Short mmCIF file of C-alpha atoms in Angstrom, two decimals:
data_model
loop_
_atom_site.label_atom_id
_atom_site.label_comp_id
_atom_site.label_asym_id
_atom_site.label_seq_id
_atom_site.Cartn_x
_atom_site.Cartn_y
_atom_site.Cartn_z
CA UNK A 1 -44.77 -1.57 13.74
CA UNK A 2 -43.68 2.02 13.59
CA UNK A 3 -46.26 3.24 16.10
CA UNK A 4 -44.50 4.04 19.34
CA UNK A 5 -45.71 2.33 22.53
CA UNK A 6 -47.29 4.79 24.97
CA UNK A 7 -45.49 3.09 27.85
CA UNK A 8 -42.86 0.40 28.04
CA UNK A 9 -42.68 -2.19 30.83
CA UNK A 10 -39.03 -1.48 31.45
CA UNK A 11 -37.09 1.56 30.29
CA UNK A 12 -33.60 0.25 29.73
CA UNK A 13 -30.85 2.68 28.92
CA UNK A 14 -27.50 4.15 29.83
CA UNK A 15 -26.20 6.85 32.08
CA UNK A 16 -22.97 8.37 30.79
CA UNK A 17 -20.87 10.24 33.29
CA UNK A 18 -19.07 13.10 31.53
CA UNK A 19 -17.17 13.82 34.74
CA UNK A 20 -15.55 10.41 34.73
CA UNK A 21 -15.07 9.64 31.04
CA UNK A 22 -11.40 9.86 30.14
CA UNK A 23 -11.94 9.61 26.38
CA UNK A 24 -10.06 6.33 25.90
CA UNK A 25 -12.46 5.04 23.22
CA UNK A 26 -12.49 1.56 24.80
CA UNK A 27 -16.31 1.58 24.59
CA UNK A 28 -16.06 2.35 20.86
CA UNK A 29 -13.76 -0.60 20.28
CA UNK A 30 -15.67 -3.10 22.44
CA UNK A 31 -18.95 -2.02 20.83
CA UNK A 32 -17.57 -2.59 17.37
CA UNK A 33 -16.00 -5.86 18.45
CA UNK A 34 -19.18 -7.33 19.92
CA UNK A 35 -21.63 -5.99 17.39
CA UNK A 36 -19.67 -6.83 14.26
CA UNK A 37 -20.06 -10.52 15.02
CA UNK A 38 -23.44 -10.72 16.73
CA UNK A 39 -26.81 -9.02 16.10
CA UNK A 40 -27.45 -8.60 12.36
CA UNK A 41 -25.03 -7.69 9.62
CA UNK A 42 -21.37 -7.07 10.49
CA UNK A 43 -20.13 -3.50 10.91
CA UNK A 44 -18.10 -3.07 7.75
CA UNK A 45 -15.11 -0.83 7.11
CA UNK A 46 -14.22 0.77 3.82
CA UNK A 47 -10.63 1.34 2.74
CA UNK A 48 -9.62 0.40 6.28
CA UNK A 49 -5.87 0.52 5.64
CA UNK A 50 -5.94 3.04 2.80
CA UNK A 51 -5.84 6.80 2.48
CA UNK A 52 -9.52 7.44 3.27
CA UNK A 53 -10.66 4.93 5.88
CA UNK A 54 -14.25 4.94 7.15
CA UNK A 55 -16.60 2.44 8.70
CA UNK A 56 -19.79 1.78 10.59
CA UNK A 57 -19.74 2.47 14.32
CA UNK A 58 -22.64 2.42 16.77
CA UNK A 59 -20.82 4.46 19.37
CA UNK A 60 -18.41 7.33 18.86
CA UNK A 61 -16.56 9.59 21.30
CA UNK A 62 -16.32 13.30 20.57
CA UNK A 63 -14.18 15.66 22.64
CA UNK A 64 -15.15 19.25 23.33
CA UNK A 65 -13.50 22.23 24.92
CA UNK A 66 -15.58 24.41 27.23
CA UNK A 67 -14.32 27.85 28.19
CA UNK A 68 -16.44 29.14 31.08
CA UNK A 69 -16.10 32.83 31.85
CA UNK A 70 -15.06 32.55 35.49
CA UNK A 71 -13.50 29.10 35.63
CA UNK A 72 -10.64 27.22 33.99
CA UNK A 73 -11.17 25.73 30.54
CA UNK A 74 -12.29 22.13 30.49
CA UNK A 75 -12.09 19.27 28.02
CA UNK A 76 -15.14 17.01 28.02
CA UNK A 77 -15.07 13.61 26.37
CA UNK A 78 -18.46 12.87 25.00
CA UNK A 79 -19.47 9.31 24.04
CA UNK A 80 -22.58 9.18 21.90
CA UNK A 81 -24.74 6.25 20.82
CA UNK A 82 -28.48 5.66 20.37
CA UNK A 83 -30.44 7.25 23.24
CA UNK A 84 -33.44 4.89 22.77
CA UNK A 85 -35.79 7.89 22.85
CA UNK A 86 -39.31 7.56 24.20
CA UNK A 87 -40.55 9.66 21.31
CA UNK A 88 -38.18 8.23 18.73
CA UNK A 89 -38.58 10.08 15.40
CA UNK A 90 -36.48 7.44 13.63
CA UNK A 91 -39.16 4.81 14.26
CA UNK A 92 -42.22 6.70 13.04
CA UNK A 93 -40.66 7.76 9.73
CA UNK A 94 -39.73 4.19 8.74
CA UNK A 95 -41.86 3.17 5.73
CA UNK A 96 -41.42 -0.60 6.11
CA UNK A 97 -41.77 -1.28 9.82
CA UNK A 98 -38.14 -2.34 10.05
CA UNK A 99 -37.59 0.16 12.88
CA UNK A 100 -39.47 -0.46 16.08
CA UNK A 101 -39.44 0.26 19.81
CA UNK A 102 -39.94 -2.73 22.04
CA UNK A 103 -42.85 -2.62 24.48
CA UNK A 104 -41.11 -4.88 27.01
CA UNK A 105 -37.95 -2.82 27.56
CA UNK A 106 -38.05 0.24 25.29
CA UNK A 107 -35.07 -0.77 23.17
CA UNK A 108 -35.16 0.69 19.65
CA UNK A 109 -34.15 -1.92 17.08
CA UNK A 110 -33.94 -2.42 13.33
CA UNK A 111 -35.20 -5.61 11.73
CA UNK A 112 -32.56 -5.70 9.03
CA UNK A 113 -34.50 -8.16 6.86
CA UNK A 114 -37.19 -5.50 6.36
CA UNK A 115 -34.88 -2.50 5.94
CA UNK A 116 -34.88 -1.04 2.41
CA UNK A 117 -31.91 1.21 3.15
CA UNK A 118 -33.72 4.48 2.39
CA UNK A 119 -31.83 6.30 5.12
CA UNK A 120 -34.80 8.40 6.28
CA UNK A 121 -34.48 7.22 9.91
CA UNK A 122 -30.90 8.47 10.00
CA UNK A 123 -32.12 11.84 8.71
CA UNK A 124 -34.80 11.92 11.41
CA UNK A 125 -32.35 11.26 14.26
CA UNK A 126 -30.88 14.45 15.76
CA UNK A 127 -28.04 12.58 17.40
CA UNK A 128 -26.40 10.78 14.48
CA UNK A 129 -27.07 7.48 16.19
CA UNK A 130 -27.89 5.54 13.03
CA UNK A 131 -25.42 4.72 10.31
CA UNK A 132 -26.07 2.98 7.01
CA UNK A 133 -23.67 0.14 6.55
CA UNK A 134 -21.98 0.74 3.22
CA UNK A 135 -21.46 -2.98 2.57
CA UNK A 136 -24.83 -4.43 3.61
CA UNK A 137 -26.88 -1.33 2.72
CA UNK A 138 -29.01 -1.64 5.84
CA UNK A 139 -29.32 0.70 8.82
CA UNK A 140 -27.20 -0.12 11.86
CA UNK A 141 -27.71 1.22 15.34
CA UNK A 142 -27.02 0.49 19.01
CA UNK A 143 -29.09 -2.50 20.20
CA UNK A 144 -28.22 -1.86 23.85
CA UNK A 145 -26.52 -5.25 23.36
CA UNK A 146 -29.89 -6.97 23.40
CA UNK A 147 -27.98 -10.19 22.68
CA UNK A 148 -25.91 -9.82 25.87
CA UNK A 149 -28.25 -8.42 28.50
CA UNK A 150 -30.68 -11.37 28.35
CA UNK A 151 -28.07 -13.97 27.35
CA UNK A 152 -28.05 -16.78 29.88
CA UNK A 153 -25.03 -18.35 28.19
CA UNK A 154 -22.93 -15.49 29.50
CA UNK A 155 -21.73 -15.17 33.11
CA UNK A 156 -24.03 -12.82 34.99
CA UNK A 157 -21.50 -9.98 35.22
CA UNK A 158 -21.28 -9.94 31.42
CA UNK A 159 -25.02 -9.46 30.94
CA UNK A 160 -24.74 -5.76 30.27
CA UNK A 161 -23.88 -3.77 27.16
CA UNK A 162 -20.32 -4.28 25.91
CA UNK A 163 -19.52 -0.56 26.29
CA UNK A 164 -20.58 -0.57 29.94
CA UNK A 165 -18.76 -3.81 30.72
CA UNK A 166 -15.52 -2.57 29.19
CA UNK A 167 -15.37 1.03 30.47
CA UNK A 168 -12.20 1.18 32.60
CA UNK A 169 -13.25 4.44 34.26
CA UNK A 170 -16.73 3.35 35.31
CA UNK A 171 -18.24 6.20 33.32
CA UNK A 172 -21.05 4.14 31.83
CA UNK A 173 -24.01 2.69 33.72
CA UNK A 174 -26.82 0.43 32.49
CA UNK A 175 -30.20 -0.05 34.11
CA UNK A 176 -33.96 0.42 34.17
CA UNK A 177 -35.12 4.04 34.35
CA UNK A 178 -38.67 2.89 35.18
CA UNK A 179 -37.41 1.67 38.54
CA UNK A 180 -36.86 4.73 40.75
CA UNK A 181 -34.49 2.74 42.97
CA UNK A 182 -32.24 1.52 40.14
CA UNK A 183 -28.61 2.56 39.88
CA UNK A 184 -29.33 4.70 36.84
CA UNK A 185 -32.35 6.47 38.35
CA UNK A 186 -30.36 7.21 41.50
CA UNK A 187 -27.44 8.62 39.55
CA UNK A 188 -29.72 10.85 37.49
CA UNK A 189 -31.43 12.15 40.61
CA UNK A 190 -28.21 12.76 42.53
CA UNK A 191 -26.08 14.23 39.78
CA UNK A 192 -28.64 16.09 37.69
CA UNK A 193 -28.80 13.80 34.67
CA UNK A 194 -29.64 15.72 31.52
CA UNK A 195 -31.10 15.23 28.04
CA UNK A 196 -29.27 15.93 24.81
CA UNK A 197 -30.89 18.48 22.49
CA UNK A 198 -34.03 18.57 24.62
CA UNK A 199 -35.60 21.13 22.26
CA UNK A 200 -36.07 18.37 19.66
CA UNK A 201 -38.71 16.79 21.90
CA UNK A 202 -37.41 13.23 21.49
CA UNK A 203 -37.46 12.44 25.23
CA UNK A 204 -34.20 10.47 25.24
CA UNK A 205 -33.98 7.58 27.71
CA UNK A 206 -30.17 7.75 28.03
CA UNK A 207 -29.02 10.51 30.35
CA UNK A 208 -25.72 12.36 30.68
CA UNK A 209 -24.19 13.46 33.97
CA UNK A 210 -22.55 16.89 33.66
CA UNK A 211 -18.87 17.30 34.55
CA UNK A 212 -18.38 18.67 38.05
CA UNK A 213 -17.31 22.33 37.94
CA UNK A 214 -13.59 22.92 38.19
CA UNK A 215 -13.89 26.08 40.25
CA UNK A 216 -11.40 24.96 42.91
CA UNK A 217 -8.95 23.54 40.41
CA UNK A 218 -6.28 26.03 41.48
CA UNK A 219 -5.48 25.42 45.18
CA UNK A 220 -4.49 28.12 47.67
CA UNK A 221 -0.80 29.08 47.31
CA UNK A 222 1.14 26.91 49.73
CA UNK A 223 3.65 28.29 52.23
CA UNK A 224 6.99 26.71 51.47
CA UNK A 225 9.32 26.60 54.46
CA UNK A 226 12.29 26.04 52.15
CA UNK A 227 11.57 29.16 50.12
CA UNK A 228 14.08 31.44 51.91
CA UNK A 229 16.82 28.87 51.24
CA UNK A 230 15.97 28.72 47.58
CA UNK A 231 16.14 32.47 46.90
CA UNK A 232 18.59 33.44 44.15
CA UNK A 233 22.05 33.76 45.67
CA UNK A 234 23.82 35.69 42.92
CA UNK A 235 22.69 39.25 43.57
CA UNK A 236 25.78 40.79 41.98
CA UNK A 237 27.05 38.57 39.21
CA UNK A 238 30.60 38.83 38.01
CA UNK A 239 32.41 37.87 34.83
CA UNK A 240 30.73 37.41 31.46
CA UNK A 241 27.23 36.77 32.83
CA UNK A 242 27.51 39.83 35.05
CA UNK A 243 28.53 41.97 32.10
CA UNK A 244 25.68 40.50 30.02
CA UNK A 245 23.20 41.20 32.83
CA UNK A 246 24.29 44.82 33.16
CA UNK A 247 24.37 45.37 29.40
CA UNK A 248 20.88 43.95 28.89
CA UNK A 249 19.60 46.15 31.74
CA UNK A 250 20.93 49.23 29.95
CA UNK A 251 19.03 48.45 26.75
CA UNK A 252 15.84 50.46 26.39
CA UNK A 253 12.48 48.78 26.64
CA UNK A 254 13.23 46.35 29.44
CA UNK B 1 -27.46 17.49 3.28
CA UNK B 2 -25.93 15.58 0.43
CA UNK B 3 -27.81 16.50 -2.76
CA UNK B 4 -28.29 12.98 -4.14
CA UNK B 5 -29.05 13.15 -7.89
CA UNK B 6 -31.61 10.32 -7.65
CA UNK B 7 -33.71 12.25 -5.13
CA UNK B 8 -33.44 15.53 -7.02
CA UNK B 9 -34.56 13.87 -10.24
CA UNK B 10 -37.31 12.01 -8.39
CA UNK B 11 -38.84 15.03 -6.65
CA UNK B 12 -38.65 17.31 -9.69
CA UNK B 13 -39.99 14.88 -12.27
CA UNK B 14 -42.64 13.26 -10.11
CA UNK B 15 -43.77 16.69 -8.89
CA UNK B 16 -44.21 17.83 -12.47
CA UNK B 17 -45.82 14.56 -13.55
CA UNK B 18 -48.36 14.43 -10.73
CA UNK B 19 -49.06 18.12 -11.31
CA UNK B 20 -49.96 17.39 -14.94
CA UNK B 21 -52.01 14.34 -13.95
CA UNK B 22 -53.99 16.47 -11.48
CA UNK B 23 -55.09 18.70 -14.38
CA UNK B 24 -55.80 15.80 -16.73
CA UNK B 25 -58.08 14.24 -14.11
CA UNK B 26 -60.09 17.47 -14.09
CA UNK B 27 -60.43 17.30 -17.88
CA UNK B 28 -57.98 20.14 -18.46
CA UNK B 29 -57.19 20.53 -21.30
CA UNK B 30 -60.46 19.30 -22.74
CA UNK B 31 -59.07 16.96 -25.39
CA UNK B 32 -59.71 13.37 -26.34
CA UNK B 33 -58.35 10.48 -28.37
CA UNK B 34 -54.69 10.42 -29.26
CA UNK B 35 -54.01 13.94 -28.03
CA UNK B 36 -55.27 12.95 -24.59
CA UNK B 37 -53.21 9.76 -24.86
CA UNK B 38 -50.04 11.81 -25.42
CA UNK B 39 -50.86 14.06 -22.46
CA UNK B 40 -51.33 11.04 -20.22
CA UNK B 41 -48.19 9.42 -21.60
CA UNK B 42 -46.18 12.52 -20.62
CA UNK B 43 -47.76 12.59 -17.16
CA UNK B 44 -47.16 8.90 -16.54
CA UNK B 45 -43.67 9.11 -18.04
CA UNK B 46 -42.64 11.91 -15.67
CA UNK B 47 -44.29 10.44 -12.58
CA UNK B 48 -43.02 6.95 -13.40
CA UNK B 49 -39.48 8.10 -14.17
CA UNK B 50 -39.45 9.99 -10.90
CA UNK B 51 -40.64 7.02 -8.87
CA UNK B 52 -38.13 4.78 -10.64
CA UNK B 53 -35.32 7.25 -9.88
CA UNK B 54 -36.32 7.20 -6.22
CA UNK B 55 -35.71 3.45 -6.02
CA UNK B 56 -32.09 4.02 -7.06
CA UNK B 57 -31.68 5.74 -3.72
CA UNK B 58 -32.57 2.56 -1.84
CA UNK B 59 -30.05 0.09 -0.49
CA UNK B 60 -32.49 -2.79 -0.98
CA UNK B 61 -35.02 -1.88 -3.70
CA UNK B 62 -36.12 -5.53 -3.86
CA UNK B 63 -37.89 -5.01 -0.52
CA UNK B 64 -39.71 -1.87 -1.70
CA UNK B 65 -43.13 -3.53 -1.40
CA UNK B 66 -42.76 -3.41 2.38
CA UNK B 67 -42.86 0.38 2.13
CA UNK B 68 -46.64 0.20 1.57
CA UNK B 69 -47.25 -1.08 5.10
CA UNK B 70 -46.56 1.75 7.57
CA UNK B 71 -49.02 4.42 6.38
CA UNK B 72 -50.17 5.05 9.95
CA UNK B 73 -47.01 6.93 10.89
CA UNK B 74 -44.71 7.24 7.88
CA UNK B 75 -45.04 9.94 5.22
CA UNK B 76 -42.73 7.94 2.96
CA UNK B 77 -45.10 4.99 3.17
CA UNK B 78 -48.11 7.26 2.57
CA UNK B 79 -46.42 8.72 -0.46
CA UNK B 80 -45.86 5.27 -1.92
CA UNK B 81 -49.48 4.24 -1.39
CA UNK B 82 -50.93 7.53 -2.66
CA UNK B 83 -48.76 7.53 -5.77
CA UNK B 84 -49.74 3.99 -6.74
CA UNK B 85 -53.40 4.68 -5.96
CA UNK B 86 -53.26 7.83 -8.12
CA UNK B 87 -51.63 6.01 -11.03
CA UNK B 88 -54.15 3.16 -10.86
CA UNK B 89 -57.22 5.42 -10.61
CA UNK B 90 -56.09 7.78 -13.35
CA UNK B 91 -54.93 4.82 -15.45
CA UNK B 92 -58.48 3.50 -15.42
CA UNK B 93 -59.85 6.97 -16.16
CA UNK B 94 -57.38 7.40 -19.05
CA UNK B 95 -58.17 3.98 -20.47
CA UNK B 96 -61.89 4.77 -20.60
CA UNK B 97 -61.33 8.33 -21.84
CA UNK B 98 -58.80 7.55 -24.56
CA UNK B 99 -60.07 4.28 -25.97
CA UNK B 100 -63.79 4.36 -25.14
CA UNK B 101 -64.36 8.11 -25.22
CA UNK B 102 -66.02 7.87 -21.81
CA UNK B 103 -64.90 10.44 -19.25
CA UNK B 104 -65.96 9.51 -15.74
CA UNK B 105 -65.77 12.89 -14.03
CA UNK B 106 -65.82 11.56 -10.47
CA UNK B 107 -63.04 9.05 -11.24
CA UNK B 108 -60.86 11.76 -12.77
CA UNK B 109 -61.52 14.09 -9.84
CA UNK B 110 -60.57 11.33 -7.40
CA UNK B 111 -57.35 10.82 -9.36
CA UNK B 112 -56.63 14.58 -9.22
CA UNK B 113 -57.07 14.63 -5.46
CA UNK B 114 -54.74 11.63 -5.15
CA UNK B 115 -52.15 13.34 -7.38
CA UNK B 116 -52.13 16.47 -5.20
CA UNK B 117 -52.07 14.32 -2.06
CA UNK B 118 -49.05 12.44 -3.43
CA UNK B 119 -47.10 15.67 -3.86
CA UNK B 120 -48.14 16.77 -0.37
CA UNK B 121 -46.89 13.45 1.04
CA UNK B 122 -43.58 13.87 -0.81
CA UNK B 123 -43.16 17.32 0.68
CA UNK B 124 -43.96 16.08 4.18
CA UNK B 125 -41.14 13.51 4.00
CA UNK B 126 -38.89 16.57 4.28
CA UNK B 127 -41.24 18.94 6.06
CA UNK B 128 -41.68 16.57 9.02
CA UNK B 129 -37.95 16.46 9.87
CA UNK B 130 -37.34 18.56 12.99
CA UNK B 131 -33.67 17.72 12.53
CA UNK B 132 -33.51 20.00 9.48
CA UNK B 133 -34.99 23.31 10.62
CA UNK B 134 -34.86 24.77 7.11
CA UNK B 135 -37.32 22.10 5.92
CA UNK B 136 -39.42 21.74 9.06
CA UNK B 137 -41.87 24.52 8.18
CA UNK B 138 -45.18 25.05 6.36
CA UNK B 139 -43.32 26.63 3.45
CA UNK B 140 -41.98 23.21 2.40
CA UNK B 141 -45.35 21.63 1.53
CA UNK B 142 -46.63 24.98 0.25
CA UNK B 143 -43.69 25.27 -2.14
CA UNK B 144 -43.79 21.67 -3.33
CA UNK B 145 -47.53 21.97 -4.02
CA UNK B 146 -47.39 25.32 -5.80
CA UNK B 147 -44.39 24.26 -7.89
CA UNK B 148 -46.12 21.04 -8.85
CA UNK B 149 -49.43 22.75 -9.69
CA UNK B 150 -47.64 25.54 -11.58
CA UNK B 151 -45.54 23.08 -13.57
CA UNK B 152 -48.55 20.86 -14.17
CA UNK B 153 -50.58 23.81 -15.47
CA UNK B 154 -47.70 24.73 -17.77
CA UNK B 155 -47.68 21.22 -19.26
CA UNK B 156 -51.48 21.18 -19.43
CA UNK B 157 -51.43 24.38 -21.56
CA UNK B 158 -53.15 26.45 -18.89
CA UNK B 159 -50.78 29.31 -19.62
CA UNK B 160 -52.23 32.16 -17.58
CA UNK B 161 -53.01 30.04 -14.55
CA UNK B 162 -49.51 28.52 -14.75
CA UNK B 163 -47.95 32.00 -14.90
CA UNK B 164 -49.87 33.16 -11.83
CA UNK B 165 -49.05 30.03 -9.81
CA UNK B 166 -45.35 30.20 -10.73
CA UNK B 167 -45.24 33.85 -9.65
CA UNK B 168 -46.87 32.87 -6.37
CA UNK B 169 -44.31 30.08 -6.01
CA UNK B 170 -41.49 32.57 -6.58
CA UNK B 171 -42.81 34.82 -3.81
CA UNK B 172 -43.16 31.81 -1.55
CA UNK B 173 -39.62 30.68 -2.40
CA UNK B 174 -38.21 34.10 -1.52
CA UNK B 175 -40.03 34.02 1.82
CA UNK B 176 -38.80 30.45 2.44
CA UNK B 177 -35.20 31.57 1.86
CA UNK B 178 -35.65 34.67 4.01
CA UNK B 179 -37.20 32.82 6.92
CA UNK B 180 -35.21 29.59 6.50
CA UNK B 181 -31.81 31.30 6.62
CA UNK B 182 -32.23 32.15 10.30
CA UNK B 183 -34.40 29.26 11.50
CA UNK B 184 -31.57 27.02 12.70
CA UNK B 185 -30.43 29.54 15.31
CA UNK B 186 -33.96 30.72 16.03
CA UNK B 187 -34.90 27.21 17.13
CA UNK B 188 -32.17 27.35 19.76
CA UNK B 189 -29.96 24.60 18.35
CA UNK B 190 -26.33 24.93 19.41
CA UNK B 191 -23.44 22.76 20.49
CA UNK B 192 -24.42 23.64 24.06
CA UNK B 193 -27.95 22.35 23.63
CA UNK B 194 -26.69 19.34 21.67
CA UNK B 195 -24.47 18.27 24.55
CA UNK B 196 -26.62 19.59 27.37
CA UNK B 197 -23.61 21.52 28.64
CA UNK B 198 -24.34 25.19 29.26
CA UNK B 199 -21.46 26.36 31.41
CA UNK B 200 -19.67 28.29 28.68
CA UNK B 201 -18.76 28.64 25.02
CA UNK B 202 -17.83 25.30 23.44
CA UNK B 203 -15.97 24.06 20.43
CA UNK B 204 -15.02 20.70 18.99
CA UNK B 205 -11.64 19.79 20.48
CA UNK B 206 -11.23 16.45 18.73
CA UNK B 207 -13.51 14.63 16.31
CA UNK B 208 -14.27 10.96 17.03
CA UNK B 209 -12.08 9.87 14.14
CA UNK B 210 -9.68 11.33 11.61
CA UNK B 211 -11.57 10.09 8.56
CA UNK B 212 -15.10 10.63 7.36
CA UNK B 213 -18.25 8.62 8.02
CA UNK B 214 -21.76 8.04 6.67
CA UNK B 215 -23.24 10.84 8.76
CA UNK B 216 -20.70 13.38 7.59
CA UNK B 217 -21.06 12.44 3.93
CA UNK B 218 -24.85 12.29 4.04
CA UNK B 219 -25.90 15.03 6.45
CA UNK B 220 -23.01 17.30 7.30
CA UNK B 221 -21.86 17.63 3.73
CA UNK B 222 -21.55 21.26 2.71
CA UNK B 223 -21.40 22.23 -0.91
CA UNK B 224 -22.23 25.21 -3.08
CA UNK B 225 -22.36 27.72 -0.21
CA UNK B 226 -20.08 30.07 -2.10
CA UNK B 227 -22.48 30.40 -5.03
CA UNK B 228 -25.73 29.84 -3.15
CA UNK B 229 -27.06 33.37 -3.70
CA UNK B 230 -26.32 33.29 -7.43
CA UNK B 231 -27.83 29.83 -7.76
CA UNK B 232 -30.99 30.98 -5.96
CA UNK B 233 -31.40 33.79 -8.48
CA UNK B 234 -30.62 31.52 -11.44
CA UNK B 235 -33.05 28.85 -10.21
CA UNK B 236 -35.88 31.29 -9.52
CA UNK B 237 -35.16 33.27 -12.71
CA UNK B 238 -35.18 30.37 -15.14
CA UNK B 239 -37.56 28.13 -13.21
CA UNK B 240 -40.25 30.57 -12.14
CA UNK B 241 -40.00 34.22 -13.10
CA UNK B 242 -39.00 33.98 -16.77
CA UNK B 243 -41.65 31.31 -17.51
CA UNK B 244 -44.25 33.30 -15.57
CA UNK B 245 -43.57 36.51 -17.51
CA UNK B 246 -43.68 34.74 -20.86
CA UNK B 247 -46.82 32.80 -19.92
CA UNK B 248 -48.60 35.94 -18.74
CA UNK B 249 -47.52 38.46 -21.35
CA UNK B 250 -46.51 36.57 -24.51
CA UNK B 251 -48.86 34.62 -26.71
CA UNK B 252 -47.64 31.13 -26.00
CA UNK B 253 -48.31 28.60 -28.72
CA UNK B 254 -47.19 25.02 -29.05
CA UNK B 255 -43.72 26.09 -30.17
CA UNK B 256 -42.83 28.70 -27.56
CA UNK B 257 -44.07 26.45 -24.77
CA UNK B 258 -41.22 23.99 -25.34
CA UNK B 259 -38.37 26.36 -24.37
CA UNK B 260 -40.50 27.62 -21.47
CA UNK B 261 -40.89 24.06 -20.20
CA UNK B 262 -37.14 23.44 -20.59
CA UNK B 263 -36.35 26.68 -18.76
CA UNK B 264 -38.75 25.72 -15.96
CA UNK B 265 -37.20 22.25 -15.69
CA UNK B 266 -33.64 23.58 -15.61
CA UNK B 267 -34.56 26.12 -12.94
CA UNK B 268 -36.37 23.48 -10.92
CA UNK B 269 -33.30 21.22 -10.91
CA UNK B 270 -31.22 24.13 -9.60
CA UNK B 271 -33.80 25.01 -6.92
CA UNK B 272 -34.18 21.39 -5.81
CA UNK B 273 -30.41 20.89 -5.74
CA UNK B 274 -30.21 23.94 -3.46
CA UNK B 275 -33.08 22.60 -1.34
CA UNK B 276 -30.85 19.69 -0.37
CA UNK B 277 -27.43 21.36 -0.54
CA UNK B 278 -28.45 24.22 1.75
CA UNK B 279 -30.24 22.10 4.35
CA UNK B 280 -28.37 22.04 7.66
CA UNK B 281 -28.91 18.94 9.82
CA UNK B 282 -28.61 19.42 13.59
CA UNK B 283 -26.22 16.44 13.86
CA UNK B 284 -23.60 18.72 12.31
CA UNK B 285 -23.35 20.46 15.69
CA UNK B 286 -21.64 17.41 17.19
CA UNK B 287 -19.07 17.62 14.42
CA UNK B 288 -18.35 21.30 14.97
CA UNK B 289 -20.55 22.61 12.15
CA UNK B 290 -23.33 25.24 12.06
CA UNK B 291 -21.93 26.72 15.27
#
């Protein structure tokens, strides 16, 4: 059903810490690895070893440069996947009911057997979270690893999305935003978690933690007790270098 | 957006076809027998060809029947239902009118309403998308409807009315270009808002991958920008203004109407191509576009 639930029992989603992400793309690889062989159709590649390779990914990492006026420039690595929006425009536009938002946990999923591959949901998503698989001709998107998080065949520590489990920097967090005491709710409250493209009114569940400002990136100049010993010793050079020094000094425009 | 030929053909032909059917349902022109049959055949041919072309855009057309289920929220689903309802209702009306010389006015009127509603639903598939500010505006349904009614009137030999509607559509199109050109920025979309980071000017430092992807080919695709202004004038000139002038000021018989229709069609294909080619999707911001 493409009608959105007014409330979901749980509100599962991710917190992505832009301060911590090092841009290693490990989440991209683990996501592709898990999801190409589990939920639904595989994530195909086209011309993978050729001149124009492309493929279906559910998670991609962009990198941006910010140049604040009064602070040093900053590079921010920016992982982006489905934000499992509360007001998900991708769900309501779907003509077949293939797209839906689960009442029990708020995960937005595609029933691939009902997908006609019209692509309208991808057009409706501001975040580029949905990609049409060019081999299977159905819409693929992040499932929040719905086949891991409830999977009792996996050890308990593995029952979280593949991207979160794999992140070597600890920049990705998974939890229930409906629970004010959860790890994700706490992080959002403490670090000022923010929405992407809030003006689109999608009410994304996933939140991003802004990078901490780099205002004190340049420390106070240190006093070096060896400095006097390291001063240049040759105050009056002789020989060829001395001649060169004096000659260059005489040239205009120095 | 990528101007997919199947969608351009679909929206132009079905718009024209449903426009003609709307007039036929209102008994305009007032003809009967084989003449009426030919009019209906043209209307059904255009609408049908358009709907058929639209299925070429689907990855799994064999599941198309499912698209009739989600009318509560989806304009695409509503369009499917309305178009089939229109074709069934007017099919019955045409059958009685052509072969039994019985014109059920209420049935035809119902079919006309459904035809106009179908075009409105088509326009709302695009007009609803907040992600494409150029489309997300009342001018989109207004344009689709006036173009469809103008084209339909042209095919239904309502020359003066067609001329007036096409002139109105041209004015509307100019306003849509004028207002649409600045809407992306006016809505406040920027790389800063897209990332939630507002500490300073931003630019794309590195893309997620060196190659292309579905999103870039489908939504971030930029084409025809260099000639956009010329193409706008060509599309409006041949599609709307030239036909309107001829329809209003020349005595249009059955012969002259053919080149006018062809001119209108050619212009409409240019305008509809531009409608897609010029549309900027907000996802482009993440890829360093529209900044």
